[in-house]
XYZ file of C-alpha atoms in Angstrom:
602
model
C 2.244 7.372 47.651
C 3.402 3.858 46.854
C 2.527 2.140 43.741
C 1.023 -0.806 42.889
C 2.674 -3.960 41.948
C 2.305 -4.836 38.148
C -0.267 -7.669 37.485
C 1.929 -9.927 36.128
C -0.840 -13.272 36.985
C -1.379 -13.838 33.387
C -3.339 -16.906 33.160
C -3.447 -19.241 29.728
C -5.240 -22.193 29.957
C -3.483 -25.280 27.530
C -4.169 -28.729 27.298
C -3.166 -31.202 29.476
C -2.880 -34.443 26.604
C -4.066 -35.278 23.291
C -2.425 -33.483 20.002
C -3.020 -30.148 21.392
C -1.356 -30.673 24.754
C 0.508 -27.820 25.886
C -1.471 -25.696 23.907
C -4.149 -22.825 24.036
C -7.440 -25.023 22.272
C -9.107 -21.702 21.473
C -6.004 -20.074 20.096
C -5.030 -22.944 17.717
C -8.100 -23.932 16.525
C -9.800 -20.210 15.736
C -6.565 -19.593 13.936
C -6.442 -22.938 11.761
C -10.132 -22.316 11.259
C -10.473 -18.798 9.536
C -7.196 -19.800 7.759
C -8.528 -22.653 6.101
C -11.612 -21.549 5.699
C -9.747 -18.492 3.283
C -7.962 -21.376 1.557
C -10.942 -22.996 0.455
C -12.819 -19.593 -0.166
C -9.107 -18.941 -2.777
C -9.325 -22.330 -3.637
C -13.245 -22.778 -4.961
C -13.133 -19.120 -6.442
C -10.625 -17.975 -6.602
C -11.805 -15.683 -9.418
C -14.161 -13.711 -6.414
C -11.984 -14.175 -4.041
C -9.409 -12.069 -5.677
C -12.189 -9.520 -6.476
C -13.528 -8.881 -3.007
C -9.584 -9.005 -1.469
C -8.937 -6.135 -4.378
C -11.974 -3.664 -3.727
C -11.654 -4.729 0.064
C -8.444 -3.152 0.290
C -8.909 -0.274 -2.094
C -11.940 0.381 0.424
C -10.237 0.407 3.574
C -7.001 2.364 2.428
C -8.983 5.033 1.673
C -10.480 5.619 5.177
C -7.497 4.264 6.933
C -4.332 5.284 5.196
C -4.082 8.444 7.185
C -4.366 6.198 10.082
C -1.459 3.923 8.881
C 1.320 6.862 7.764
C 0.889 9.032 11.036
C 0.844 5.542 13.811
C 4.023 3.834 12.467
C 5.710 7.493 12.477
C 4.671 8.070 16.713
C 6.472 4.148 16.734
C 9.185 5.424 15.335
C 9.290 8.973 18.003
C 8.306 6.760 20.976
C 11.398 4.603 20.268
C 14.131 7.180 19.952
C 12.858 8.955 22.815
C 12.947 5.192 25.025
C 16.478 5.117 24.142
C 17.357 8.392 24.689
C 16.337 8.429 28.182
C 18.770 7.307 30.674
C 16.418 5.501 33.192
C 14.569 3.186 30.047
C 17.284 3.429 28.399
C 20.218 1.684 30.697
C 16.857 -1.506 31.863
C 18.474 -4.381 30.561
C 15.794 -6.970 29.169
C 16.569 -10.163 32.087
C 17.924 -10.333 35.368
C 20.405 -8.526 37.054
C 24.210 -9.478 35.473
C 22.078 -12.223 32.872
C 24.062 -12.691 29.639
C 23.629 -12.778 26.400
C 22.285 -15.848 24.107
C 23.911 -14.858 20.979
C 27.252 -13.672 20.136
C 26.480 -10.047 18.503
C 26.810 -11.315 15.227
C 24.641 -14.290 15.388
C 22.568 -11.864 16.823
C 22.551 -10.044 13.832
C 22.716 -12.218 11.252
C 19.572 -13.909 12.676
C 17.626 -10.765 13.372
C 18.786 -9.582 9.664
C 18.085 -12.614 7.615
C 14.240 -12.527 9.652
C 13.573 -8.708 9.480
C 14.503 -8.149 5.569
C 16.268 -10.571 3.555
C 14.007 -11.802 1.064
C 13.118 -8.673 0.896
C 15.890 -7.094 0.307
C 17.277 -9.362 -2.716
C 13.895 -9.103 -4.232
C 13.886 -5.057 -3.836
C 17.064 -3.768 -3.486
C 16.936 -3.454 -7.695
C 13.415 -3.533 -7.957
C 12.585 -0.511 -5.297
C 15.163 2.331 -6.033
C 14.822 1.638 -10.240
C 10.601 1.389 -9.411
C 10.868 4.672 -7.452
C 13.470 6.309 -9.542
C 9.773 6.475 -12.161
C 7.384 6.970 -9.752
C 7.437 9.005 -6.342
C 5.430 11.685 -4.851
C 8.399 14.344 -6.251
C 8.115 12.851 -9.720
C 4.094 12.567 -9.195
C 3.938 16.438 -8.340
C 5.650 17.311 -12.139
C 8.522 18.833 -10.224
C 11.260 16.353 -11.897
C 10.854 13.856 -14.683
C 11.240 10.424 -13.808
C 14.132 8.586 -14.846
C 16.342 11.110 -14.968
C 19.542 12.331 -13.370
C 16.937 14.907 -11.340
C 15.098 11.477 -10.512
C 17.477 10.199 -8.426
C 17.419 12.278 -5.231
C 14.193 11.477 -4.689
C 13.694 7.970 -5.237
C 16.051 7.057 -2.494
C 14.009 9.300 0.489
C 11.393 6.643 -0.335
C 13.669 4.036 -0.849
C 15.142 5.236 2.496
C 11.743 5.622 4.258
C 10.030 2.007 2.939
C 13.323 -0.343 4.937
C 14.796 1.926 7.388
C 13.964 3.660 10.685
C 10.544 3.415 10.337
C 10.567 -0.896 9.354
C 12.340 -1.642 11.862
C 10.475 1.146 14.261
C 7.668 -1.061 13.833
C 9.581 -4.803 14.885
C 10.924 -2.982 17.345
C 7.783 -1.841 18.716
C 6.039 -5.542 18.995
C 9.674 -6.796 19.993
C 11.054 -4.384 22.921
C 6.636 -4.507 24.035
C 7.087 -8.247 24.361
C 11.023 -8.998 25.920
C 10.044 -6.499 27.966
C 7.598 -8.399 30.052
C 8.887 -11.508 29.178
C 12.376 -10.520 30.529
C 11.953 -7.993 33.840
C 8.504 -9.298 34.507
C 8.804 -13.488 34.179
C 5.860 -13.634 32.074
C 4.878 -15.490 28.659
C 6.509 -14.598 25.437
C 3.117 -14.007 23.723
C 1.270 -11.205 22.111
C -1.915 -10.124 24.699
C 1.108 -9.930 27.766
C 2.647 -6.769 25.968
C -1.264 -5.536 27.189
C -1.265 -6.300 30.867
C -0.313 -2.933 31.688
C -3.531 -1.466 30.004
C -5.897 -4.302 30.493
C -5.155 -6.907 33.871
C -6.852 -10.146 34.241
C -9.381 -9.317 31.126
C -6.176 -10.534 28.966
C -7.090 -13.544 30.605
C -9.928 -14.270 28.993
C -11.949 -14.146 25.466
C -9.919 -10.254 24.769
C -6.450 -12.132 25.467
C -7.390 -14.932 22.517
C -8.875 -12.674 20.209
C -5.018 -10.352 20.991
C -2.875 -13.593 20.148
C -5.850 -14.983 17.113
C -5.377 -11.582 15.346
C -0.637 -12.156 16.727
C -1.107 -15.026 14.604
C -3.762 -14.627 11.283
C -0.934 -11.074 10.808
C 1.942 -13.421 11.134
C 0.687 -15.911 8.446
C -0.355 -13.476 5.638
C 2.700 -11.579 6.534
C 4.910 -14.375 5.547
C 2.987 -15.318 3.081
C 3.624 -12.262 0.762
C 7.289 -12.264 1.731
C 7.611 -15.958 0.732
C 5.301 -15.106 -2.382
C 7.781 -12.678 -3.634
C 10.671 -14.816 -2.932
C 9.243 -17.530 -4.632
C 8.788 -15.801 -7.463
C 12.207 -14.237 -7.880
C 13.666 -18.025 -6.697
C 11.887 -19.158 -9.919
C 13.272 -16.018 -12.309
C 16.679 -17.517 -10.518
C 16.524 -21.631 -11.740
C 14.859 -20.369 -15.400
C 17.829 -17.926 -15.775
C 20.362 -21.003 -14.612
C 18.895 -23.481 -16.604
C 16.326 -22.396 -19.091
C 13.896 -24.748 -18.397
C 10.914 -23.278 -19.648
C 7.680 -24.733 -17.924
C 9.049 -22.183 -14.686
C 8.284 -19.624 -16.936
C 5.174 -18.446 -18.495
C 5.802 -16.767 -21.920
C 1.888 -15.702 -22.664
C -0.641 -12.491 -21.738
C 0.848 -9.507 -22.197
C 3.660 -8.673 -19.946
C 6.582 -8.177 -22.264
C 8.975 -10.562 -20.666
C 7.980 -13.931 -19.177
C 6.688 -14.423 -15.703
C 6.679 -17.470 -12.981
C 3.944 -19.873 -14.199
C 1.647 -21.366 -11.876
C 3.453 -24.271 -12.341
C 6.465 -23.034 -10.943
C 5.763 -21.278 -8.663
C 3.985 -24.015 -6.901
C 6.808 -26.537 -7.396
C 9.069 -23.610 -5.627
C 6.319 -23.089 -3.192
C 6.854 -27.020 -2.437
C 10.601 -27.419 -1.972
C 10.913 -24.608 0.251
C 8.092 -25.113 2.644
C 9.796 -28.589 2.688
C 12.840 -27.197 3.858
C 11.495 -24.648 6.355
C 9.703 -27.415 8.030
C 13.173 -29.765 8.428
C 14.729 -26.263 9.942
C 11.627 -25.561 12.220
C 11.359 -29.354 13.672
C 15.048 -28.280 13.823
C 14.622 -25.178 15.851
C 16.083 -21.503 16.524
C 19.730 -22.746 17.891
C 20.037 -25.207 15.214
C 18.915 -24.706 12.403
C 17.607 -21.388 11.998
C 21.074 -19.846 13.329
C 23.148 -22.112 11.265
C 20.871 -20.742 7.821
C 20.876 -17.575 9.486
C 24.838 -16.943 9.472
C 25.367 -18.255 6.114
C 22.663 -16.254 4.843
C 25.323 -13.196 6.127
C 28.112 -14.353 4.923
C 26.628 -15.154 1.385
C 25.079 -11.295 1.090
C 28.469 -9.804 2.103
C 29.875 -12.309 -1.160
C 27.314 -10.660 -3.489
C 27.633 -7.158 -1.962
C 31.194 -7.587 -2.569
C 30.777 -8.857 -5.752
C 28.873 -5.563 -6.842
C 31.424 -3.261 -4.739
C 33.931 -4.302 -7.404
C 31.914 -5.046 -10.623
C 29.186 -2.435 -10.033
C 29.317 1.044 -9.717
C 30.131 1.653 -6.371
C 31.739 5.494 -6.606
C 28.384 6.384 -8.473
C 25.937 3.725 -5.631
C 28.671 5.830 -2.434
C 28.262 9.770 -3.576
C 24.402 8.966 -4.048
C 24.459 6.932 -0.032
C 26.100 10.117 1.432
C 23.264 12.505 -0.043
C 20.449 10.604 -0.160
C 20.628 9.717 3.818
C 21.208 13.265 4.753
C 18.063 13.879 2.239
C 16.304 11.051 4.256
C 16.887 12.807 7.586
C 15.870 15.872 6.479
C 12.659 14.240 5.480
C 12.501 12.773 8.391
C 9.384 14.488 9.691
C 7.875 14.578 6.337
C 7.874 10.922 5.927
C 7.168 10.277 9.343
C 3.592 12.277 9.201
C 2.655 13.829 6.262
C -0.208 11.885 4.938
C -2.451 12.684 2.182
C -6.482 11.708 2.250
C -8.597 10.873 -1.204
C -10.036 13.605 -3.292
C -13.556 13.350 -3.815
C -14.615 13.892 -7.328
C -17.013 17.248 -6.377
C -13.224 19.013 -4.138
C -11.854 18.510 -8.000
C -14.809 19.277 -9.909
C -14.513 22.740 -7.720
C -10.914 22.770 -8.768
C -11.016 23.102 -11.832
C -10.906 25.742 -14.562
C -14.557 26.943 -15.092
C -14.407 25.436 -18.896
C -13.476 22.226 -17.603
C -16.009 22.111 -14.933
C -19.342 19.972 -17.247
C -16.376 17.582 -18.207
C -15.179 16.698 -14.792
C -16.373 13.369 -14.639
C -14.241 12.363 -18.291
C -11.144 14.184 -16.270
C -11.394 12.676 -12.789
C -9.427 9.357 -13.093
C -6.900 10.394 -15.408
C -5.928 13.574 -13.466
C -6.134 11.187 -9.992
C -3.706 8.013 -11.467
C -1.219 8.109 -9.575
C 1.338 6.121 -12.675
C -0.196 8.828 -15.178
C 2.061 11.999 -16.195
C 0.644 15.180 -18.234
C 1.592 13.714 -21.166
C 0.215 9.949 -20.392
C -3.245 11.946 -18.903
C -3.391 14.591 -21.878
C -2.987 11.413 -24.611
C -6.181 9.351 -22.347
C -8.763 11.405 -22.946
C -11.030 11.690 -26.186
C -14.659 13.415 -27.691
C -14.941 17.274 -26.027
C -12.312 16.300 -23.568
C -9.360 16.168 -25.129
C -10.692 19.254 -27.485
C -9.585 21.729 -24.496
C -6.722 23.575 -24.511
C -3.246 22.536 -23.058
C -3.667 25.681 -19.899
C -6.806 23.746 -19.095
C -5.712 20.694 -19.280
C -2.927 21.400 -16.997
C -5.107 23.299 -14.920
C -7.273 20.132 -14.804
C -3.638 17.880 -14.090
C -3.086 20.394 -11.695
C -5.886 20.116 -9.551
C -5.899 16.229 -9.190
C -2.671 16.859 -7.578
C -4.186 15.474 -4.041
C -5.660 12.647 -5.685
C -1.876 11.483 -7.502
C -0.185 11.604 -4.104
C -2.866 10.073 -2.262
C -2.648 7.368 -4.709
C 0.397 6.842 -4.748
C 1.168 7.119 -0.853
C -1.667 4.276 -0.275
C -0.444 1.699 -3.051
C 3.632 2.306 -2.125
C 4.300 3.348 0.804
C 0.514 2.562 3.178
C 1.586 -0.997 1.264
C 4.954 -1.178 3.332
C 3.518 -0.298 6.469
C 1.404 -3.097 5.959
C 3.318 -5.378 5.229
C 6.013 -4.445 8.395
C 3.062 -4.454 10.797
C 1.599 -7.497 9.437
C 5.309 -9.259 9.110
C 5.892 -7.245 13.293
C 4.875 -10.129 15.265
C 6.708 -12.553 14.220
C 9.872 -10.676 13.592
C 9.086 -8.913 16.755
C 8.168 -12.378 18.866
C 11.696 -13.584 16.620
C 13.370 -10.605 18.326
C 12.703 -10.790 21.305
C 13.541 -14.109 21.583
C 17.176 -14.072 20.805
C 17.892 -10.535 22.414
C 17.636 -11.260 25.929
C 19.873 -9.675 28.290
C 20.860 -7.238 26.006
C 19.057 -3.243 27.516
C 16.402 -1.782 25.681
C 18.914 0.728 24.193
C 21.527 -1.701 22.424
C 17.775 -3.398 21.422
C 16.394 -0.202 20.424
C 19.896 1.437 18.067
C 20.543 -2.778 17.453
C 17.769 -3.543 15.288
C 16.553 0.173 14.336
C 19.722 2.323 13.019
C 21.715 -1.106 12.661
C 20.052 -2.535 10.546
C 18.327 0.414 8.491
C 22.257 1.598 7.488
C 22.984 -1.747 6.475
C 19.627 -1.675 4.257
C 20.411 1.531 2.742
C 23.792 -0.144 1.860
C 22.675 -2.787 0.096
C 19.675 -0.535 -1.930
C 22.441 2.339 -2.903
C 25.454 -0.750 -4.045
C 22.690 -3.281 -6.019
C 19.427 -0.627 -6.738
C 22.871 2.152 -7.998
C 24.216 0.059 -10.227
C 21.397 -0.916 -12.063
C 19.884 3.076 -12.412
C 23.858 3.561 -13.503
C 23.568 1.200 -16.092
C 20.331 2.776 -17.089
C 21.461 6.308 -16.820
C 24.529 5.950 -18.432
C 22.500 3.620 -22.370
C 24.790 0.679 -20.840
C 21.533 -1.771 -19.926
C 19.502 0.302 -22.727
C 16.323 -0.380 -20.675
C 16.739 -4.376 -20.065
C 16.750 -3.982 -16.427
C 13.417 -0.970 -15.812
C 11.637 -3.589 -18.106
C 12.275 -6.431 -16.402
C 9.867 -7.958 -13.444
C 10.474 -6.770 -10.333
C 11.624 -10.548 -9.144
C 13.873 -10.570 -11.949
C 15.475 -7.399 -11.822
C 18.250 -8.723 -10.099
C 19.215 -11.606 -12.417
C 18.940 -8.834 -15.442
C 21.464 -6.772 -13.455
C 24.024 -8.953 -13.083
C 23.494 -10.311 -17.352
C 24.725 -6.362 -17.829
C 27.615 -6.047 -15.257
C 29.355 -9.418 -16.072
C 29.584 -12.392 -18.212
C 30.415 -15.963 -18.599
C 31.321 -18.699 -16.048
C 31.418 -15.514 -13.311
C 27.083 -14.804 -14.112
C 26.636 -18.917 -13.852
C 28.654 -19.216 -10.554
C 27.055 -15.655 -9.331
C 23.110 -16.851 -10.146
C 23.749 -20.350 -8.595
C 24.447 -17.836 -5.031
C 21.630 -15.998 -5.469
C 19.368 -18.060 -5.936
C 21.116 -20.225 -2.747
C 20.709 -17.631 -0.804
C 17.118 -16.652 -1.905
C 16.506 -20.377 -0.847
C 17.997 -20.126 2.786
C 16.665 -16.435 3.418
C 13.016 -17.911 2.211
C 13.519 -20.793 4.255
C 15.049 -18.784 7.920
C 11.538 -16.369 7.119
C 9.273 -19.289 7.163
C 10.456 -21.731 9.740
C 11.119 -18.343 12.156
C 7.594 -17.926 11.330
C 6.204 -21.461 12.173
C 7.790 -21.362 15.385
C 6.874 -17.738 16.739
C 3.029 -19.088 15.786
C 3.463 -21.835 17.666
C 5.099 -20.264 20.286
C 1.956 -17.217 20.908
C -0.480 -20.998 20.263
C 1.550 -22.227 23.319
C 1.334 -19.331 26.120
C 4.314 -18.180 25.300
C 6.015 -21.372 25.447
C 9.304 -21.151 23.495
C 9.643 -24.912 22.872
C 6.609 -25.787 21.187
C 6.011 -29.305 19.825
C 7.498 -30.887 16.314
C 3.784 -32.229 14.995
C 2.753 -29.017 15.156
C 5.384 -26.702 13.871
C 5.004 -29.446 10.618
C 0.896 -28.764 10.630
C 1.592 -25.286 10.787
C 4.088 -25.374 7.491
C 1.430 -27.374 6.312
C -1.571 -24.718 6.824
C 1.427 -21.885 5.136
C 2.033 -23.448 2.592
C -1.824 -24.480 1.396
C -2.583 -20.084 1.948
C 0.458 -19.285 0.203
C -0.730 -21.728 -2.596
C -3.929 -21.071 -2.736
C -4.146 -17.238 -2.808
C -1.068 -16.736 -5.516
C -4.005 -18.861 -7.412
C -6.315 -16.739 -6.677
C -8.265 -13.903 -9.366
C -6.125 -15.890 -11.976
C -2.794 -16.261 -10.207
C 0.159 -14.041 -9.002
C 0.784 -11.837 -6.229
C -1.886 -9.632 -5.815
C -4.386 -11.803 -3.756
C -1.384 -12.039 -1.396
C -1.177 -8.860 -0.927
C -5.026 -7.900 -0.563
C -4.995 -10.113 1.710
C -1.906 -9.441 4.330
C -3.264 -5.843 3.933
C -6.928 -6.476 4.919
C -5.364 -8.878 7.638
C -3.016 -6.069 8.872
C -4.769 -3.182 10.112
C -6.229 -4.931 13.253
C -2.401 -5.578 14.414
C -2.486 -1.886 13.586
C -4.853 -1.321 16.683
C -3.315 -3.732 18.727
C 0.372 -2.342 17.850
C -1.022 1.681 19.016
C -2.341 0.509 21.991
C 0.935 -1.731 23.297
C 3.385 1.419 22.731
C 0.792 2.790 25.036
C 1.030 -0.095 27.475
C 4.783 -0.321 27.644
C 4.466 4.017 28.036
C 2.455 3.404 31.154
C 4.764 0.181 31.874
C 8.401 2.352 31.832
C 6.856 4.758 34.098
C 5.702 2.768 36.533
C 8.525 0.053 36.684
C 10.647 4.076 37.352
C 8.797 5.269 39.873
C 9.172 1.942 41.873
C 12.361 1.922 41.593
C 12.570 5.500 42.924
C 10.817 4.226 45.505
C 12.910 1.414 46.602
C 15.840 3.919 46.684
C 14.543 6.243 48.515
């Protein structure tokens, strides 16, 4: 029986003239309206907006934590299977004999810069140090925080958050888009990836909704990345110049944090440069900045190799990678559910059950130790004997594990998912002519191994400085965005420190500009129905919209990154469902294309 030809008659109506010439009016107007409404809400009612976003985020994480964890594990498993199967792995993303557009160096540079460049600058030191003090093994009480025994589990989860799973999310979207765009000559836009499931129905309202979800997720994912990066950019400028208005020394924080004025000034600088780069297009601005990013990254890595704890880092790399692979299945599918107060009460010793309401919050606090739990109790609860309190703390173990996972791993999965329309479409845009296997290995395995090196060389040096007592708690006590600069201060002094700090600020700036301008180009590609050469004026408009979204959410709730993170997690959830459908759709397309090829040879 013959297999019907695939549906390829995708029709995305675009305007023939006027300001929106070449653009889908429903996608552009609805996307902009949603973003403008978010900006006005956050500016007019900043405290209320921050509280509501936090409340909605907490509710969604309670209900969808397991969904996030398991579906990301499924993405990784699916891609590995597709790469291994000969018939799918060797499929070329393009016409027969078609070459690649970019060299391997430029391809990897753009992939690396767009995917995790900013994240690595902020979290190469902050992530291992943070997880050294708190991870599921520490939360369970098996090892003490910030101890030598906690290093292995710290890197297990560091590798999980920045390794195969993170890049599998990007590649799940990117491969779905590239497969249809380059093997079926369809538009490079989000709805294209669902045509095997929904056929002609994506030509209407359903398709508009899918593309709008992609645009919103992209804006919020890029916004969080820029938010973290701007904060680190200001930390770096302050370390070099000492300009007081950049930092806020008030409040309860033990160290100064970037001020609102400093954040907004840094944001305007970065976004102005991003818009200029986006106007120049992928082949010029993005490509050249990405190449510069990679060169400066290698220099920074070399400094840590020469002056940091390289032997410690390399031994950690090998042992941590083996541990990561051994635990890959549990990291992929080991999801936790919330622990209700009733379930907690039933697990308590009889003497403690009447005091369950006083014990519940402390026992299920993912960031609290047993000693902290005991010291925080008052009244009758504080009078319970040590054995009963230890049993009560153990009864809250599931709640602590859920709180940790939803507050850390699920946050990352939502961040990468929100980032995936942007990075995925960008990966597809630069990968024409490569095989499916090359695309998966090149975009999942290779960048993950580089990320692991960054995390162990930079983060390992910071841990070693703290473990040996040389840093005396200075790195742990610094804010996440300042940890890199504090680590450098503990390693070297004098003119070399100044030169390296300046280079790091430049590197942060170029990573931020690359991420922002790539995001602007991707948003325009989606709204123009897959046109990769969208109009310059709309790149400028979306650059301004993105700037306003980041600025308003930085100010919401009193300032800071919490509102940005909450909005991003909320916006990522609908697109997570879209990605699940993408996986099913791609599996169907590849299966049926393979049957068609067999029919053609028989």
